[in-house]
CSV table of C-alpha atoms in Angstrom, one decimal:
chain,number,residue,atom,x,y,z
A,1,MET,CA,-1.1,4.9,-26.2
A,2,SER,CA,-5.1,3.2,-26.8
A,3,ALA,CA,-7.8,5.0,-25.3
A,4,PHE,CA,-8.9,1.3,-24.3
A,5,THR,CA,-5.6,0.7,-22.2
A,6,PHE,CA,-6.7,1.2,-18.7
A,7,THR,CA,-10.0,0.2,-16.8
A,8,ALA,CA,-13.0,1.6,-18.1
A,9,ALA,CA,-15.0,-0.4,-15.3
A,10,ALA,CA,-15.0,2.1,-13.1
A,11,ALA,CA,-16.2,5.0,-15.5
A,12,LEU,CA,-18.9,2.8,-16.8
A,13,ASP,CA,-20.4,1.7,-13.3
A,14,LEU,CA,-20.4,-1.8,-14.4
A,15,PRO,CA,-22.3,-4.4,-12.1
A,16,PRO,CA,-20.1,-6.2,-9.9
A,17,ALA,CA,-18.9,-9.4,-11.2
A,18,THR,CA,-19.6,-13.0,-10.0
A,19,GLU,CA,-17.9,-16.3,-9.9
A,20,GLN,CA,-20.2,-17.2,-12.7
A,21,VAL,CA,-19.2,-16.6,-16.5
A,22,THR,CA,-21.5,-13.8,-17.4
A,23,PRO,CA,-22.2,-12.7,-20.8
A,24,PHE,CA,-21.0,-9.1,-21.3
A,25,GLU,CA,-21.5,-6.1,-24.2
A,26,VAL,CA,-19.8,-3.1,-24.6
A,27,HIS,CA,-21.5,0.1,-24.4
A,28,VAL,CA,-20.0,3.2,-23.6
A,29,PRO,CA,-22.6,6.0,-22.5
A,30,GLN,CA,-22.6,8.8,-24.9
A,31,GLY,CA,-21.7,11.5,-22.0
A,32,ALA,CA,-18.4,9.7,-21.4
A,33,ILE,CA,-17.5,10.1,-25.2
A,34,ASP,CA,-18.7,13.6,-24.8
A,35,ASP,CA,-16.8,14.4,-22.1
A,36,LEU,CA,-13.6,13.0,-23.7
A,37,LYS,CA,-14.2,15.3,-26.7
A,38,LEU,CA,-14.6,18.3,-24.6
A,39,ARG,CA,-11.5,17.6,-22.8
A,40,LEU,CA,-9.7,17.1,-25.8
A,41,ARG,CA,-11.0,20.4,-27.5
A,42,LEU,CA,-9.9,22.2,-24.0
A,43,ILE,CA,-6.1,21.0,-24.3
A,44,ARG,CA,-3.6,23.6,-23.5
A,45,TRP,CA,-0.8,23.2,-26.0
A,46,PRO,CA,2.7,24.0,-24.8
A,47,ASP,CA,5.3,25.8,-27.0
A,48,ARG,CA,7.0,23.5,-29.8
A,49,GLU,CA,10.1,22.0,-29.2
A,50,LEU,CA,13.3,23.4,-30.4
A,51,VAL,CA,14.2,20.8,-33.0
A,52,ASP,CA,12.5,19.4,-36.2
A,53,ASP,CA,12.9,15.8,-35.2
A,54,TRP,CA,11.8,13.3,-32.4
A,55,THR,CA,14.8,14.0,-30.3
A,56,GLN,CA,13.2,15.6,-28.0
A,57,GLU,CA,10.1,13.1,-27.7
A,58,VAL,CA,6.7,13.5,-29.7
A,59,PRO,CA,6.8,16.8,-31.7
A,60,LEU,CA,3.7,19.0,-30.8
A,61,HIS,CA,2.7,18.8,-34.6
A,62,ALA,CA,2.5,15.0,-34.2
A,63,ALA,CA,0.2,15.2,-31.0
A,64,GLN,CA,-1.7,18.0,-32.5
A,65,GLU,CA,-2.6,15.5,-35.4
A,66,LEU,CA,-3.5,12.7,-33.2
A,67,VAL,CA,-5.7,14.7,-31.3
A,68,ASP,CA,-7.5,16.1,-34.3
A,69,TYR,CA,-8.0,12.8,-35.6
A,70,TRP,CA,-9.4,11.7,-32.3
A,71,LEU,CA,-11.8,14.4,-32.4
A,72,HIS,CA,-12.9,14.3,-36.1
A,73,GLU,CA,-12.3,11.2,-37.7
A,74,TYR,CA,-12.2,8.2,-35.0
A,75,ASP,CA,-15.6,6.5,-34.4
A,76,TRP,CA,-16.0,4.6,-31.1
A,77,ARG,CA,-19.1,3.3,-32.1
A,78,THR,CA,-17.7,1.6,-35.2
A,79,PHE,CA,-15.2,0.0,-32.9
A,80,GLU,CA,-17.8,-0.7,-30.4
A,81,THR,CA,-19.8,-2.8,-32.9
A,82,ARG,CA,-16.8,-4.7,-34.0
A,83,LEU,CA,-15.8,-5.6,-30.3
A,84,ASN,CA,-19.6,-6.7,-29.7
A,85,GLY,CA,-19.2,-8.9,-32.7
A,86,TYR,CA,-17.2,-11.4,-30.4
A,87,SER,CA,-18.5,-13.2,-27.4
A,88,GLN,CA,-17.4,-11.3,-24.2
A,89,PHE,CA,-17.8,-12.1,-20.8
A,90,ARG,CA,-16.9,-11.1,-17.3
A,91,THR,CA,-16.4,-13.4,-14.2
A,92,LYS,CA,-14.8,-12.9,-10.6
A,93,ILE,CA,-11.3,-14.3,-10.0
A,94,ASP,CA,-9.4,-13.6,-6.6
A,95,GLY,CA,-11.8,-10.7,-5.8
A,96,VAL,CA,-11.4,-8.8,-9.4
A,97,GLY,CA,-13.9,-8.8,-12.2
A,98,VAL,CA,-12.1,-10.1,-15.3
A,99,TYR,CA,-13.3,-9.1,-18.6
A,100,PHE,CA,-12.3,-11.5,-21.5
A,101,ILE,CA,-13.3,-12.4,-25.2
A,102,HIS,CA,-14.1,-16.1,-25.7
A,103,ALA,CA,-13.9,-16.9,-29.4
A,104,ARG,CA,-14.6,-20.7,-30.0
A,105,SER,CA,-13.8,-22.4,-33.4
A,106,LYS,CA,-16.4,-24.3,-35.0
A,107,HIS,CA,-13.8,-27.4,-35.0
A,108,GLU,CA,-14.8,-29.2,-31.3
A,109,ASN,CA,-11.1,-30.4,-30.9
A,110,ALA,CA,-9.7,-27.3,-31.5
A,111,MET,CA,-6.8,-26.3,-29.1
A,112,PRO,CA,-7.9,-23.7,-26.5
A,113,ILE,CA,-4.9,-21.1,-26.3
A,114,LEU,CA,-4.8,-18.3,-23.7
A,115,LEU,CA,-3.7,-15.0,-25.2
A,116,THR,CA,-2.4,-12.3,-23.0
A,117,HIS,CA,-1.8,-8.8,-24.0
A,118,GLY,CA,0.9,-6.1,-22.9
A,119,TRP,CA,1.2,-2.7,-22.0
A,120,PRO,CA,0.1,-0.2,-23.0
A,121,GLY,CA,-2.2,-2.3,-24.6
A,122,SER,CA,-5.5,-4.4,-24.5
A,123,VAL,CA,-7.2,-7.4,-25.9
A,124,ILE,CA,-7.5,-5.1,-29.2
A,125,GLU,CA,-4.0,-6.4,-29.9
A,126,PHE,CA,-5.6,-10.0,-31.0
A,127,LEU,CA,-8.7,-8.7,-32.8
A,128,ASN,CA,-7.2,-9.1,-36.2
A,129,VAL,CA,-5.9,-12.8,-36.0
A,130,ILE,CA,-9.2,-14.2,-34.1
A,131,ASP,CA,-10.9,-15.3,-37.4
A,132,ARG,CA,-7.4,-16.5,-38.7
A,133,LEU,CA,-6.9,-18.6,-35.6
A,134,THR,CA,-10.4,-19.8,-35.1
A,135,ASP,CA,-11.2,-20.6,-38.8
A,136,PRO,CA,-7.8,-21.2,-40.3
A,137,GLU,CA,-9.6,-22.6,-43.4
A,138,ARG,CA,-11.0,-19.6,-44.6
A,139,PHE,CA,-7.4,-18.1,-45.0
A,140,GLY,CA,-5.8,-21.3,-46.5
A,141,GLY,CA,-5.0,-23.1,-43.4
A,142,LYS,CA,-5.9,-26.4,-42.0
A,143,ALA,CA,-9.0,-27.4,-39.7
A,144,GLU,CA,-6.2,-29.1,-37.4
A,145,ASP,CA,-4.6,-25.5,-37.1
A,146,ALA,CA,-7.9,-24.2,-35.3
A,147,PHE,CA,-7.9,-22.8,-31.6
A,148,HIS,CA,-10.3,-22.0,-29.2
A,149,LEU,CA,-9.4,-18.3,-28.2
A,150,VAL,CA,-9.5,-16.9,-24.5
A,151,ILE,CA,-8.5,-13.4,-24.5
A,152,PRO,CA,-8.6,-11.7,-20.9
A,153,ALA,CA,-8.0,-8.1,-20.1
A,154,ILE,CA,-5.5,-7.8,-17.1
A,155,PRO,CA,-6.9,-6.3,-14.2
A,156,GLY,CA,-6.7,-2.6,-14.5
A,157,TYR,CA,-7.0,-2.7,-18.3
A,158,GLY,CA,-10.3,-2.2,-20.4
A,159,PHE,CA,-13.3,-3.7,-19.1
A,160,SER,CA,-11.5,-6.0,-16.2
A,161,ASP,CA,-11.9,-4.1,-12.7
A,162,LYS,CA,-9.1,-2.2,-11.0
A,163,PRO,CA,-7.6,-4.1,-8.3
A,164,ARG,CA,-8.3,-2.7,-4.9
A,165,GLU,CA,-5.0,-3.9,-3.2
A,166,THR,CA,-1.4,-4.4,-4.4
A,167,GLY,CA,0.1,-7.4,-5.2
A,168,TRP,CA,-1.2,-8.4,-8.7
A,169,ASN,CA,2.2,-9.6,-10.0
A,170,PRO,CA,2.8,-12.2,-13.0
A,171,ALA,CA,2.8,-15.0,-10.6
A,172,ARG,CA,-1.0,-14.0,-9.1
A,173,LEU,CA,-2.1,-13.2,-12.5
A,174,ALA,CA,-0.7,-16.5,-14.2
A,175,ALA,CA,-2.7,-18.1,-10.9
A,176,ALA,CA,-5.7,-16.1,-11.6
A,177,TRP,CA,-5.4,-17.4,-15.4
A,178,THR,CA,-5.4,-20.9,-14.6
A,179,VAL,CA,-8.6,-20.6,-12.7
A,180,LEU,CA,-9.9,-19.0,-15.6
A,181,MET,CA,-9.2,-21.7,-18.2
A,182,LYS,CA,-10.5,-24.4,-15.6
A,183,ARG,CA,-13.7,-22.3,-15.1
A,184,LEU,CA,-14.2,-22.4,-19.0
A,185,GLY,CA,-13.7,-26.3,-18.7
A,186,TYR,CA,-10.6,-26.4,-20.6
A,187,GLU,CA,-8.3,-29.6,-19.4
A,188,ARG,CA,-5.7,-29.2,-22.1
A,189,TRP,CA,-4.6,-25.8,-23.1
A,190,VAL,CA,-1.5,-23.7,-24.4
A,191,ALA,CA,-0.8,-20.1,-23.6
A,192,GLN,CA,1.0,-17.1,-25.7
A,193,GLY,CA,1.8,-13.3,-24.5
A,194,GLY,CA,4.0,-10.3,-25.3
A,195,ASP,CA,5.1,-7.6,-23.4
A,196,TRP,CA,3.6,-8.0,-19.9
A,197,GLY,CA,1.8,-10.9,-21.3
A,198,SER,CA,5.4,-12.4,-22.0
A,199,ALA,CA,6.1,-12.0,-18.4
A,200,ILE,CA,2.8,-13.5,-17.0
A,201,THR,CA,3.1,-16.4,-19.6
A,202,THR,CA,6.6,-17.1,-18.7
A,203,THR,CA,5.5,-17.3,-15.0
A,204,LEU,CA,2.5,-19.5,-16.0
A,205,ALA,CA,4.9,-21.9,-17.5
A,206,ALA,CA,7.1,-21.9,-14.4
A,207,GLN,CA,4.1,-22.7,-12.4
A,208,ALA,CA,3.0,-25.7,-14.6
A,209,PRO,CA,-0.3,-25.9,-14.0
A,210,GLU,CA,-2.3,-29.3,-14.8
A,211,GLY,CA,-3.3,-29.0,-18.4
A,212,LEU,CA,-0.9,-26.5,-19.6
A,213,LEU,CA,0.7,-28.1,-22.4
A,214,ALA,CA,3.1,-25.3,-24.0
A,215,ALA,CA,3.7,-21.4,-23.8
A,216,HIS,CA,5.1,-19.0,-26.4
A,217,VAL,CA,6.3,-15.5,-26.0
A,218,ASN,CA,7.2,-12.7,-27.9
A,219,LEU,CA,9.3,-10.5,-25.9
A,220,PRO,CA,12.9,-12.1,-25.9
A,221,MET,CA,14.8,-10.4,-23.1
A,222,VAL,CA,18.5,-10.5,-23.8
A,223,VAL,CA,21.3,-9.3,-21.3
A,224,PRO,CA,24.4,-8.1,-22.6
A,225,GLY,CA,27.3,-9.9,-21.0
A,226,HIS,CA,25.0,-12.3,-19.2
A,227,ARG,CA,26.0,-15.9,-19.0
A,228,HIS,CA,23.7,-18.9,-18.2
A,229,GLY,CA,26.2,-21.6,-18.8
A,230,GLY,CA,25.7,-24.9,-20.1
A,231,GLN,CA,26.9,-26.8,-23.2
A,232,ALA,CA,24.5,-25.0,-25.8
A,233,ASP,CA,25.8,-21.4,-24.2
A,234,ALA,CA,29.1,-22.7,-24.5
A,235,GLU,CA,28.9,-23.4,-28.1
A,236,LEU,CA,27.1,-20.4,-28.9
A,237,HIS,CA,29.9,-18.5,-27.4
A,238,GLN,CA,32.4,-20.2,-29.4
A,239,GLY,CA,30.5,-19.3,-32.7
A,240,ARG,CA,29.3,-23.0,-33.3
A,241,GLY,CA,25.9,-22.7,-32.3
A,242,ARG,CA,23.5,-21.5,-35.0
């Protein structure tokens, strides 16, 4: 699980977000990093499991190797610098401060795309594709393949605020994302998501807000024995669907 997964907003004492789209830069206080390392050093390890494989979940040695890496090799400041290489913002939507990366392509006519992460995850899931999507020509693609990227952190994750009330379900999140895209001035856009982002994006497509042209998800849900009916399903069940 990423250390970035759950909200850092409260721990960092961030200023309250407003409905203005406000530039944001990440800087985790050194005290927070020192506190984390102290907690890692003070871990009280349990006895090792009774088997030599993963049948009793995460082996003790694997957890210890992870903590050792986290303590002695992982460099948050290097990652922080990488994150700050992208344009980041916060804005208040439906009472909650939402953090997002807004990476615009140099091609003004690029298609805006909203990318929603999953759990346990964060906007980090998309860092390795930002440059490829905003500037595909650098990677052998075409200018017409370019996108403007909007990558929000779900409330309760990363540098978005933690909600102060229940009810932040996929429908409410999808509606919030529509507000975000309108606030950024996008009149035509598409959306993509995986895991929780898939649920949110599917709901967004069902809401069919004005301007949403298409949605793509990468968490196919297949329930054994479930039947939807219809000619396509009938052909598939008979072995003719391909």
